[in-house]
Coordinates of C-alpha atoms in Angstrom, one line a residue:
M97 CA 118.8 106.0 59.3
E98 CA 119.7 103.3 61.6
L99 CA 117.8 101.7 64.6
I100 CA 119.4 101.9 68.1
A101 CA 120.4 98.6 69.7
L102 CA 119.9 99.3 73.3
G103 CA 121.2 96.1 74.5
D104 CA 124.5 96.3 72.5
R105 CA 126.5 98.5 75.0
D106 CA 128.9 98.3 78.0
H107 CA 126.1 98.8 80.5
A108 CA 123.7 96.4 78.8
D109 CA 122.1 95.3 82.2
M110 CA 120.7 99.0 82.5
V111 CA 119.2 101.3 80.0
R112 CA 119.7 105.0 81.0
A113 CA 116.4 107.1 80.0
V114 CA 115.7 110.8 80.2
T115 CA 112.4 112.7 79.6
Y116 CA 111.8 115.8 77.7
G117 CA 108.8 118.1 77.8
R118 CA 107.7 121.3 76.2
Q119 CA 104.9 123.7 76.4
S120 CA 104.6 126.8 74.1
H121 CA 102.9 129.2 76.6
K122 CA 102.5 129.5 80.3
S123 CA 98.9 129.8 81.4
E124 CA 97.6 132.9 83.2
T125 CA 98.1 131.3 86.6
D126 CA 101.7 130.5 85.7
S127 CA 100.8 126.7 85.8
Q128 CA 103.0 124.2 84.1
A129 CA 100.4 121.4 84.3
S130 CA 101.2 120.2 80.9
P131 CA 105.0 119.7 81.2
M132 CA 104.3 118.1 84.6
M133 CA 101.9 115.7 83.1
Q134 CA 104.3 115.0 80.2
K135 CA 107.2 114.3 82.8
E136 CA 105.0 112.0 84.9
K137 CA 103.9 110.0 82.0
G138 CA 107.4 109.6 80.7
I139 CA 108.8 108.5 84.2
A140 CA 105.7 106.0 84.4
Y141 CA 106.7 104.5 81.0
I142 CA 110.3 104.2 81.9
N143 CA 109.4 102.5 85.2
S144 CA 107.3 99.9 83.2
Q145 CA 110.3 98.8 81.2
D146 CA 112.7 96.1 82.5
N147 CA 116.3 97.3 83.3
W148 CA 115.3 101.0 82.5
R149 CA 116.2 103.8 84.9
H150 CA 115.3 107.5 84.8
V151 CA 118.5 109.6 85.0
G152 CA 117.3 113.0 84.1
H153 CA 114.7 115.4 82.8
Y154 CA 114.8 118.4 80.3
E155 CA 112.1 121.0 80.1
D156 CA 111.3 124.1 78.0
V157 CA 108.2 126.1 79.0
G158 CA 106.9 129.1 77.1
L159 CA 109.0 128.3 74.1
S160 CA 107.7 127.4 70.6
G161 CA 108.6 124.2 68.9
Y162 CA 107.5 125.7 65.6
D163 CA 109.6 128.8 65.2
P164 CA 113.1 127.9 64.0
N165 CA 114.5 131.1 65.6
V166 CA 113.5 130.2 69.1
F167 CA 116.4 129.1 71.3
R168 CA 115.5 126.2 73.8
P169 CA 118.0 125.9 76.4
D170 CA 117.0 122.6 77.7
F171 CA 116.6 121.1 74.3
E172 CA 120.2 122.3 73.5
R173 CA 121.5 120.8 76.7
L174 CA 119.7 117.5 75.9
L175 CA 121.7 117.3 72.5
E176 CA 125.0 118.2 74.4
D177 CA 124.3 115.4 76.9
A178 CA 123.5 113.0 74.1
R179 CA 126.7 113.7 72.4
A180 CA 128.5 113.0 75.8
R181 CA 126.6 109.7 75.9
K182 CA 125.0 110.4 79.3
F183 CA 121.9 108.4 78.3
D184 CA 120.5 105.9 75.9
V185 CA 116.9 106.8 75.4
V186 CA 114.8 110.2 75.2
V187 CA 111.2 109.6 76.2
I188 CA 108.7 112.2 75.0
Y189 CA 105.1 112.6 75.4
M190 CA 104.4 113.3 71.7
L191 CA 106.5 114.0 68.8
S192 CA 105.1 117.6 68.7
R193 CA 106.8 118.2 72.0
L194 CA 110.3 117.7 70.3
T195 CA 109.5 119.8 67.3
R196 CA 106.8 121.3 65.2
Q197 CA 109.1 122.1 62.2
G198 CA 108.0 119.2 60.1
A199 CA 109.4 115.9 58.9
A200 CA 112.8 117.2 57.7
E201 CA 113.7 118.9 61.1
A202 CA 112.4 115.8 63.1
L203 CA 114.4 113.4 61.1
K204 CA 117.5 115.8 61.5
I205 CA 117.1 115.6 65.3
Q206 CA 116.6 111.8 65.1
E207 CA 119.7 111.3 63.1
E208 CA 121.8 113.6 65.5
L209 CA 120.7 111.4 68.4
A210 CA 121.2 108.2 66.6
R211 CA 124.8 109.2 65.8
H212 CA 125.4 109.0 69.6
G213 CA 123.5 105.9 70.2
V214 CA 120.3 107.4 71.6
A215 CA 116.8 106.3 70.7
I216 CA 113.5 108.1 70.9
V217 CA 110.3 106.8 72.4
S218 CA 106.8 108.4 72.5
T219 CA 104.5 107.5 75.4
Q220 CA 101.4 108.5 73.4
E221 CA 102.5 107.2 70.0
P222 CA 103.7 103.6 70.7
F223 CA 104.8 103.3 67.0
I224 CA 107.3 106.0 67.5
N225 CA 110.2 104.0 68.9
T226 CA 113.6 104.2 67.2
S227 CA 115.2 101.2 69.2
D228 CA 115.8 97.9 67.7
D229 CA 112.9 96.7 69.6
N230 CA 110.7 98.3 66.9
P231 CA 112.0 97.7 63.3
F232 CA 109.2 100.1 61.8
G233 CA 110.1 102.7 64.4
V234 CA 112.0 105.2 62.0
A235 CA 109.4 104.7 59.3
F236 CA 106.7 105.7 61.7
F237 CA 108.6 108.4 63.0
A238 CA 109.0 110.2 59.6
L239 CA 105.3 109.7 59.0
I240 CA 104.2 111.3 62.2
A241 CA 106.8 114.0 61.9
G242 CA 105.1 115.0 58.6
L243 CA 101.8 115.3 60.4
A244 CA 103.0 117.2 63.5
H245 CA 101.5 120.5 62.3
Q246 CA 98.0 119.2 63.2
E247 CA 98.1 121.0 66.3
S248 CA 94.4 121.0 67.1
K249 CA 94.3 117.2 67.6
N250 CA 97.3 117.2 69.9
K251 CA 95.9 120.0 71.9
S252 CA 92.7 118.2 72.4
K253 CA 94.6 115.3 73.7
F254 CA 96.5 117.5 76.1
I255 CA 93.3 119.1 77.3
R256 CA 91.8 115.6 78.0
D257 CA 94.9 114.5 79.9
A258 CA 95.3 117.6 81.9
F259 CA 91.7 117.5 83.0
R260 CA 92.0 113.8 84.1
E261 CA 95.1 114.9 86.0
L262 CA 93.3 117.7 87.8
K263 CA 90.6 115.3 88.9
A264 CA 93.3 112.9 90.2
K265 CA 94.6 115.7 92.2
G266 CA 91.2 116.3 93.6
S267 CA 90.5 119.7 92.0
H268 CA 86.9 121.2 92.4
S269 CA 87.0 121.5 88.6
S270 CA 83.2 121.7 87.8
G271 CA 79.9 122.5 89.7
P272 CA 78.9 125.0 92.2
V273 CA 81.1 125.5 95.2
P274 CA 79.8 123.7 98.4
Y275 CA 77.7 125.6 100.9
G276 CA 80.0 127.4 103.4
F277 CA 83.2 127.2 101.0
E278 CA 85.0 129.3 98.6
A279 CA 87.4 128.3 95.9
E280 CA 90.9 129.6 95.0
A281 CA 93.3 128.6 92.4
V282 CA 96.6 127.2 93.8
N283 CA 99.5 125.3 92.4
V284 CA 99.9 121.7 93.7
D285 CA 102.9 119.6 92.3
G286 CA 103.1 122.1 89.4
I287 CA 99.3 121.7 88.6
T288 CA 96.9 124.4 89.2
I289 CA 93.9 123.3 91.0
R290 CA 90.8 124.9 92.4
K291 CA 91.2 124.5 96.2
L292 CA 88.4 124.8 98.5
K293 CA 88.6 126.5 101.9
P294 CA 86.1 127.8 104.4
G295 CA 84.4 131.0 103.4
L296 CA 84.1 134.2 105.4
T297 CA 83.0 134.3 109.0
S298 CA 81.2 137.0 110.9
N299 CA 80.7 138.0 114.4
A300 CA 77.0 137.8 114.0
E301 CA 74.7 135.5 115.9
I302 CA 73.4 132.5 114.0
G303 CA 70.6 134.0 112.0
P304 CA 69.8 135.9 108.8
E305 CA 73.1 138.0 109.1
S306 CA 75.4 134.7 109.8
T307 CA 77.5 133.5 106.8
P308 CA 77.2 130.1 105.3
A309 CA 80.5 129.3 106.8
D310 CA 79.0 130.3 110.3
N311 CA 76.1 128.1 109.7
V312 CA 78.3 125.0 108.7
R313 CA 80.3 125.3 111.9
F314 CA 77.2 125.7 114.0
A315 CA 75.6 122.6 112.3
I316 CA 78.9 120.7 113.1
Q317 CA 79.0 122.0 116.8
L318 CA 75.3 120.6 117.3
A319 CA 76.0 117.3 115.7
E320 CA 79.1 116.7 117.7
T321 CA 77.3 116.8 120.8
G322 CA 75.7 113.4 119.7
E323 CA 72.4 114.6 121.0
M324 CA 70.7 116.2 118.1
S325 CA 69.4 114.5 114.9
D326 CA 69.5 115.9 111.5
N327 CA 65.9 117.1 111.9
A328 CA 66.7 118.8 115.1
I329 CA 69.5 120.6 113.7
A330 CA 67.5 121.7 110.7
D331 CA 64.8 123.0 113.2
E332 CA 67.2 124.9 115.1
L333 CA 68.7 126.5 112.1
T334 CA 65.2 127.4 110.7
K335 CA 64.1 128.8 114.2
R336 CA 67.2 131.1 114.1
G337 CA 66.6 132.3 110.6
A338 CA 69.9 131.1 109.1
R339 CA 69.9 131.3 105.5
T340 CA 69.8 128.0 103.5
P341 CA 72.1 127.0 100.6
L342 CA 69.4 128.4 98.3
G343 CA 68.8 131.5 100.2
S344 CA 72.4 132.2 100.3
L345 CA 72.8 132.6 96.5
D346 CA 72.3 135.8 94.4
D347 CA 68.9 136.2 92.7
E348 CA 70.1 134.7 89.3
A349 CA 71.9 131.7 90.8
A350 CA 69.0 131.0 93.2
E351 CA 66.4 131.1 90.3
A352 CA 68.5 128.7 88.3
R353 CA 68.9 126.3 91.3
R354 CA 65.1 126.5 92.0
K355 CA 64.2 125.6 88.5
A356 CA 66.7 122.6 88.4
A357 CA 65.2 121.5 91.7
Q358 CA 61.6 122.0 90.6
K359 CA 62.2 119.6 87.7
R360 CA 63.5 117.0 90.1
R361 CA 60.9 117.5 92.6
K362 CA 57.8 117.8 90.3
S363 CA 56.0 119.7 93.1
G364 CA 54.9 123.2 94.0
P365 CA 57.4 125.9 94.9
S366 CA 58.3 126.8 98.3
D367 CA 57.8 130.4 99.3
T368 CA 60.0 129.7 102.4
A369 CA 63.0 127.9 100.8
D370 CA 65.3 130.8 101.7
Y371 CA 65.0 130.0 105.6
E372 CA 63.5 126.6 105.9
W373 CA 66.1 123.9 106.6
T374 CA 65.4 120.3 106.0
A375 CA 67.2 117.2 107.5
T376 CA 68.2 116.1 103.9
V377 CA 70.1 119.4 103.5
V378 CA 71.8 119.0 106.9
R379 CA 72.6 115.4 106.1
R380 CA 74.2 116.4 102.9
I381 CA 76.4 119.1 104.4
L382 CA 77.6 117.0 107.4
S383 CA 78.4 113.9 105.5
D384 CA 80.4 115.7 102.8
P385 CA 83.9 114.7 102.9
R386 CA 85.1 118.0 101.8
L387 CA 84.3 119.2 105.5
A388 CA 87.7 117.5 106.3
G389 CA 89.4 118.7 103.2
F390 CA 89.1 115.4 101.3
A391 CA 88.2 115.5 97.5
I392 CA 85.1 113.7 96.4
G393 CA 84.8 111.1 93.8
P394 CA 81.7 110.5 91.6
V395 CA 78.4 109.4 92.8
D396 CA 78.1 105.6 93.3
P397 CA 75.6 104.5 90.8
H398 CA 74.5 101.6 93.2
T399 CA 74.7 103.4 96.7
K400 CA 73.9 106.9 95.5
K401 CA 76.6 108.1 97.8
R402 CA 79.6 110.4 97.2
E403 CA 82.6 108.7 98.4
I404 CA 86.1 110.1 99.4
L405 CA 88.3 110.2 96.2
R406 CA 91.2 107.8 96.5
D407 CA 94.5 107.6 94.6
E408 CA 95.7 104.4 92.9
E409 CA 96.9 103.1 96.4
G410 CA 93.6 103.7 98.0
Q411 CA 94.9 106.6 100.1
P412 CA 92.3 109.6 100.5
V413 CA 93.2 112.5 98.3
R414 CA 92.9 115.6 100.5
P415 CA 93.6 118.9 98.5
H416 CA 91.3 121.2 100.3
E417 CA 91.1 123.0 103.5
G418 CA 88.4 121.8 105.8
F419 CA 86.4 123.0 108.6
I420 CA 87.5 120.1 110.8
T421 CA 90.4 117.6 110.9
P422 CA 89.9 114.2 109.3
K423 CA 89.7 112.5 112.7
Q424 CA 86.9 114.8 113.5
W425 CA 85.2 114.0 110.4
Y426 CA 85.6 110.3 110.8
D427 CA 84.4 110.5 114.4
L428 CA 81.3 112.6 113.4
Q429 CA 80.3 110.0 110.7
A430 CA 80.5 107.2 113.3
L431 CA 78.5 109.3 115.7
R432 CA 75.9 110.2 113.1
G433 CA 75.9 106.5 112.2
G434 CA 74.6 105.4 115.6
R435 CA 77.7 105.2 117.8
K436 CA 77.2 107.0 121.1
R437 CA 79.8 109.6 122.0
E438 CA 82.0 108.4 124.8
R439 CA 81.2 110.3 128.0
R440 CA 84.0 111.6 130.1
T441 CA 82.0 113.2 132.9
D442 CA 79.0 112.1 134.9
R443 CA 75.5 113.4 134.6
A444 CA 76.2 116.3 136.9
G445 CA 79.4 117.3 134.9
T446 CA 81.8 115.9 137.5
M447 CA 84.8 113.6 136.6
T448 CA 85.3 110.6 138.9
F449 CA 88.1 108.0 138.8
L450 CA 86.0 105.1 137.5
G451 CA 82.6 106.4 136.3
S452 CA 81.3 107.4 132.8
W453 CA 84.4 106.6 130.7
G454 CA 84.1 103.0 130.0
A455 CA 86.6 101.7 132.7
L456 CA 84.0 100.4 135.0
R457 CA 81.6 97.8 133.6
C458 CA 78.4 96.2 134.9
G459 CA 78.9 92.5 135.5
R460 CA 75.3 91.7 134.4
C461 CA 75.1 93.5 131.1
G462 CA 78.6 94.7 130.4
S463 CA 77.5 98.4 130.2
G464 CA 79.6 101.2 131.4
M465 CA 78.6 102.4 134.9
T466 CA 78.1 106.1 136.0
V467 CA 77.5 107.9 139.2
A468 CA 74.2 107.7 140.8
N469 CA 72.3 110.9 141.3
T470 CA 71.3 110.1 144.9
D471 CA 74.4 108.9 146.6
S472 CA 78.2 108.5 146.2
S473 CA 78.0 105.2 144.3
Y474 CA 78.5 103.8 140.7
V475 CA 75.5 102.4 139.2
C476 CA 74.0 100.5 136.1
N477 CA 70.2 101.0 135.9
L478 CA 68.9 98.9 133.0
R479 CA 65.3 99.9 133.0
R480 CA 63.9 97.4 130.7
T481 CA 64.7 93.8 129.6
V482 CA 67.1 93.7 126.6
G483 CA 67.5 90.2 125.0
D484 CA 68.4 87.7 127.7
V485 CA 69.4 90.4 130.1
P486 CA 66.6 91.3 132.5
K487 CA 66.2 94.8 133.8
H488 CA 68.3 95.5 137.0
V489 CA 70.0 97.9 139.2
L490 CA 73.6 97.2 140.2
R491 CA 75.6 99.6 142.3
I492 CA 78.8 99.8 144.4
G493 CA 80.1 102.5 146.6
M494 CA 82.3 104.9 145.0
K495 CA 84.8 105.2 147.8
E496 CA 85.2 101.5 148.2
A497 CA 85.4 100.8 144.5
D498 CA 87.9 103.5 144.0
A499 CA 90.1 102.3 146.9
V500 CA 90.0 98.6 145.8
V501 CA 90.9 99.4 142.2
A502 CA 93.7 101.8 143.1
G503 CA 95.2 99.5 145.7
R504 CA 95.1 96.5 143.4
L505 CA 96.6 98.5 140.7
W506 CA 99.6 99.9 142.6
A507 CA 100.1 96.4 144.2
R508 CA 100.5 94.8 140.8
V509 CA 102.9 97.5 139.4
A510 CA 104.9 97.2 142.5
A511 CA 105.2 93.3 142.2
L512 CA 106.0 93.3 138.4
D513 CA 108.6 90.8 137.7
P514 CA 110.5 90.7 134.4
E515 CA 111.0 87.2 134.8
N516 CA 107.3 86.2 135.0
D517 CA 105.6 85.6 131.8
E518 CA 102.2 87.2 132.6
D519 CA 104.1 90.2 134.0
V520 CA 106.2 90.6 130.8
V521 CA 102.9 90.6 128.8
L522 CA 101.5 93.4 131.1
L523 CA 104.8 95.4 130.9
A524 CA 104.7 95.3 127.2
A525 CA 101.2 96.5 127.0
A526 CA 101.8 99.2 129.6
A527 CA 105.0 100.4 127.7
E528 CA 103.1 100.5 124.4
R529 CA 100.3 102.6 126.0
F530 CA 102.7 104.9 127.9
A531 CA 104.5 105.5 124.7
V532 CA 101.4 106.6 122.8
Q533 CA 100.3 108.9 125.7
G534 CA 103.7 110.6 125.7
A535 CA 104.0 110.6 122.0
D536 CA 104.9 114.1 120.5
P537 CA 101.7 116.0 119.3
E538 CA 102.2 115.3 115.6
A539 CA 102.8 111.5 116.1
A540 CA 99.8 111.4 118.4
A541 CA 97.6 113.2 116.1
E542 CA 98.7 111.0 113.0
L543 CA 98.0 107.8 115.2
A544 CA 94.6 109.0 116.1
E545 CA 93.8 109.9 112.5
Q546 CA 95.0 106.5 111.2
E547 CA 92.9 104.7 113.8
A548 CA 89.9 106.7 112.8
Q549 CA 90.5 106.1 109.1
L550 CA 90.8 102.3 109.9
A551 CA 87.5 102.3 111.6
H552 CA 85.9 104.3 108.7
V553 CA 87.1 102.0 106.0
Q554 CA 86.2 98.9 107.8
Q555 CA 82.7 100.3 108.2
S556 CA 82.5 101.3 104.6
M557 CA 83.5 97.7 103.6
R558 CA 80.7 96.3 105.9
D559 CA 78.3 98.7 104.2
H560 CA 79.2 97.6 100.6
Y561 CA 79.0 94.0 101.6
Q562 CA 75.5 94.7 103.0
D563 CA 74.7 96.6 99.8
R564 CA 75.8 93.6 97.7
R565 CA 73.6 91.3 99.9
D566 CA 70.8 93.7 99.2
G567 CA 71.2 93.2 95.5
L568 CA 72.6 96.7 94.6
Y569 CA 75.4 95.2 92.7
K570 CA 73.8 93.3 89.8
G571 CA 75.3 91.8 86.6
A572 CA 78.8 91.6 85.5
T573 CA 79.5 95.3 85.6
G574 CA 78.0 95.8 89.2
R575 CA 80.1 92.6 90.4
Q576 CA 83.2 94.2 88.8
A577 CA 82.6 97.6 90.5
F578 CA 82.1 95.9 93.7
K579 CA 85.3 93.9 93.4
E580 CA 87.4 97.0 92.6
T581 CA 85.8 99.0 95.4
I582 CA 86.5 96.3 98.1
L583 CA 90.0 95.8 96.7
K584 CA 90.7 99.6 97.3
Y585 CA 89.3 99.4 100.8
Q586 CA 91.3 96.3 101.6
Q587 CA 94.5 98.0 100.4
H588 CA 93.8 101.1 102.5
E589 CA 92.9 98.9 105.4
A590 CA 96.3 97.0 105.2
R591 CA 98.2 100.4 104.9
C592 CA 96.4 102.0 107.9
S593 CA 97.1 98.9 110.0
A594 CA 100.7 98.8 109.0
R595 CA 101.1 102.5 109.7
I596 CA 99.4 102.1 113.2
D597 CA 101.8 99.3 114.1
E598 CA 104.7 101.4 112.8
L599 CA 103.8 104.3 114.9
R600 CA 103.1 102.3 118.1
A601 CA 106.3 100.4 117.7
K602 CA 108.4 103.7 117.1
A603 CA 106.9 105.2 120.2
T604 CA 107.4 102.1 122.3
T605 CA 111.0 101.6 121.4
S606 CA 111.8 105.2 122.3
T607 CA 110.3 105.2 125.7
R608 CA 110.4 103.3 129.0
L609 CA 108.1 103.0 131.9
P610 CA 109.2 105.3 134.9
I611 CA 108.2 102.8 137.5
D612 CA 111.0 103.6 139.9
E613 CA 110.2 107.3 139.6
W614 CA 106.6 106.7 140.3
F615 CA 107.3 105.2 143.6
A616 CA 110.3 107.5 144.5
N617 CA 108.0 110.5 144.2
S618 CA 106.0 109.3 147.3
D619 CA 107.1 109.4 150.9
D620 CA 108.6 106.0 151.7
G621 CA 107.5 104.7 148.3
D622 CA 103.9 104.6 149.3
P623 CA 101.8 106.5 146.7
F624 CA 98.9 106.6 149.0
A625 CA 100.5 108.6 151.9
P626 CA 99.5 112.1 152.4
G627 CA 101.1 114.3 149.8
G628 CA 102.1 111.1 148.0
L629 CA 101.7 110.7 144.1
W630 CA 98.3 109.2 144.2
D631 CA 97.2 112.0 146.4
R632 CA 98.7 114.8 144.2
W633 CA 97.4 113.5 140.9
D634 CA 94.1 114.8 139.7
V635 CA 91.4 112.6 138.2
A636 CA 92.7 112.8 134.7
E637 CA 96.1 111.6 135.7
K638 CA 94.7 108.8 137.7
R639 CA 92.5 107.6 134.8
A640 CA 95.5 107.8 132.5
F641 CA 97.6 105.6 135.0
L642 CA 94.8 103.1 135.1
S643 CA 94.5 102.9 131.4
L644 CA 98.2 102.0 131.2
F645 CA 97.8 98.8 133.0
A646 CA 94.0 97.7 132.7
D647 CA 91.5 97.5 129.8
Y648 CA 88.4 97.6 132.1
V649 CA 87.2 96.8 135.6
T650 CA 84.1 94.6 136.1
V651 CA 81.7 94.8 139.1
S652 CA 79.7 91.6 139.8
P653 CA 76.5 91.5 141.8
T654 CA 76.6 91.3 145.6
S655 CA 76.3 87.8 147.1
S656 CA 76.4 88.5 150.8
R657 CA 75.9 91.2 153.2
R658 CA 77.6 89.6 156.2
E659 CA 81.0 91.1 155.4
T660 CA 82.1 94.6 155.6
T661 CA 81.4 97.0 152.7
M662 CA 85.1 97.0 151.8
E663 CA 85.4 93.2 151.8
R664 CA 82.4 92.8 149.6
A665 CA 83.7 95.4 147.2
N666 CA 87.0 93.6 147.0
K667 CA 85.2 90.3 146.1
R668 CA 82.9 91.8 143.6
I669 CA 85.7 93.7 141.6
E670 CA 87.8 92.1 138.8
V671 CA 90.5 94.0 136.8
A672 CA 91.0 92.9 133.2
W673 CA 94.7 93.6 132.9
A674 CA 96.1 95.1 129.7
R675 CA 97.5 93.2 126.6
P676 CA 99.7 94.3 123.9
T677 CA 97.8 95.4 120.7
E678 CA 99.1 92.3 118.8
A679 CA 98.3 89.9 121.4
S680 CA 94.7 91.4 122.4
D681 CA 91.9 89.1 122.5
D682 CA 88.6 90.0 123.9
N683 CA 88.0 86.3 124.9
D684 CA 91.3 85.8 126.7
Q685 CA 91.7 88.5 129.4
V686 CA 93.8 88.0 132.4
T687 CA 91.8 89.0 135.5
A688 CA 92.5 89.3 139.2

């Protein structure tokens, strides 16, 4: 037998490699997990070699490699293509995939391929390599071929690799199904995984007859208001008599869960466990990444938290069907972590041009201003001293503030000059924001999700840095775990930022600001004329227009009462004009 010199050929600068996979029996779910895994391992090996290129794949599923009477179509096609010198190397997972008929048959196959200049390489048996890179390859080939009948060892290896592959795909492979979910077997990329999806819903009021899925949705709904703590949600579910995760199980499963919990708790049993909710249970449900369809990784031994399972590039693995979208989940975690939900309406439920959405800020403390209950004015009422900021009440007339901001906004838009540097910056920012506002729903949804992911991963990094400062990552193992985790987060942060830039740039280059149309849609080009554009727009449209050109509006305290109300309002108001994303700087705003 001869070794194959891969470099001694006309196309010496490139080695053409193919992969071959085989599985004796299809599983009951018709899964081809093992062949898929064999192919992926083979391609990964090829990609790791200099100047190698994957040029084809051959696969026989449900066909024995032991029975000499079995015809394997793709194996025969492999031999025909080898004779036609269409490739230089066959990459297999293990020799038993090629044949189980013993050393003689294996050597016969090797000699047939060698006659046509084709080498054999095994990804799991590195000593099997019949190229001239490995002078002992053929000898080892013969040895391993003689041992190919030891099926049990190989089968064990396949099972372990397949299980790891399932985990990498995010399959719910072990443990109880999370509360509110049900599991089903589905095929993902040729691999059968247990996919989670929301369980059955009912038309019943939240209570003893409501389903676990109903209760999960109700808890999410309460949490998204931003006004109820985990304790308050638990109390509400208990008051309504909703069945807890324990109370939703059948008798046998519930008893097993009770005994396990009893061991951990080391305290007396609870007679009301079926219906008494706790903040801990609510917290576990609402913080579970599977609510958004994410797969979960193992519990972090240092932080004791379950994190989102991420692939080798740091991207979240999302194989399941969730109750809410990823963006909703990220927003929910931020809200539960202390961030106040952005208000869009005032206390009375009304929507005003400047109040309660962060556009109008107090010049004394920087807080957003809302509508006063007693009169038509915007107000900031700080009831107690906070740090260096004393308690205060700052207000401005709503009618006057709206008129000043709207007038200054339209005047600036009308005077925009493409030759003026400051106006060029403002035009670029407005065009970027207009493009995002007008993006197609899918692009807008992806942008929102990417921005939420970025905020979440940045907060996770801050949490991990704090954990390290608190001494949770100790010793060499702890430091290595911290380093690996932060590296993944940094990679994901970079990818999110790049994708956000890409989406914004794509949207911006495909749109333009319709400034001429804005003025043309008003009598005599005056948007404030009766029936003009500003008069026809509702509050939401006016807010959207302001957000194109301004980041926020600041109201300073009044300094004199000798002027008219409108004159005082005009002096008290400053507009921070928009800046493009890449040029944004909180300390460098252009005001007017």
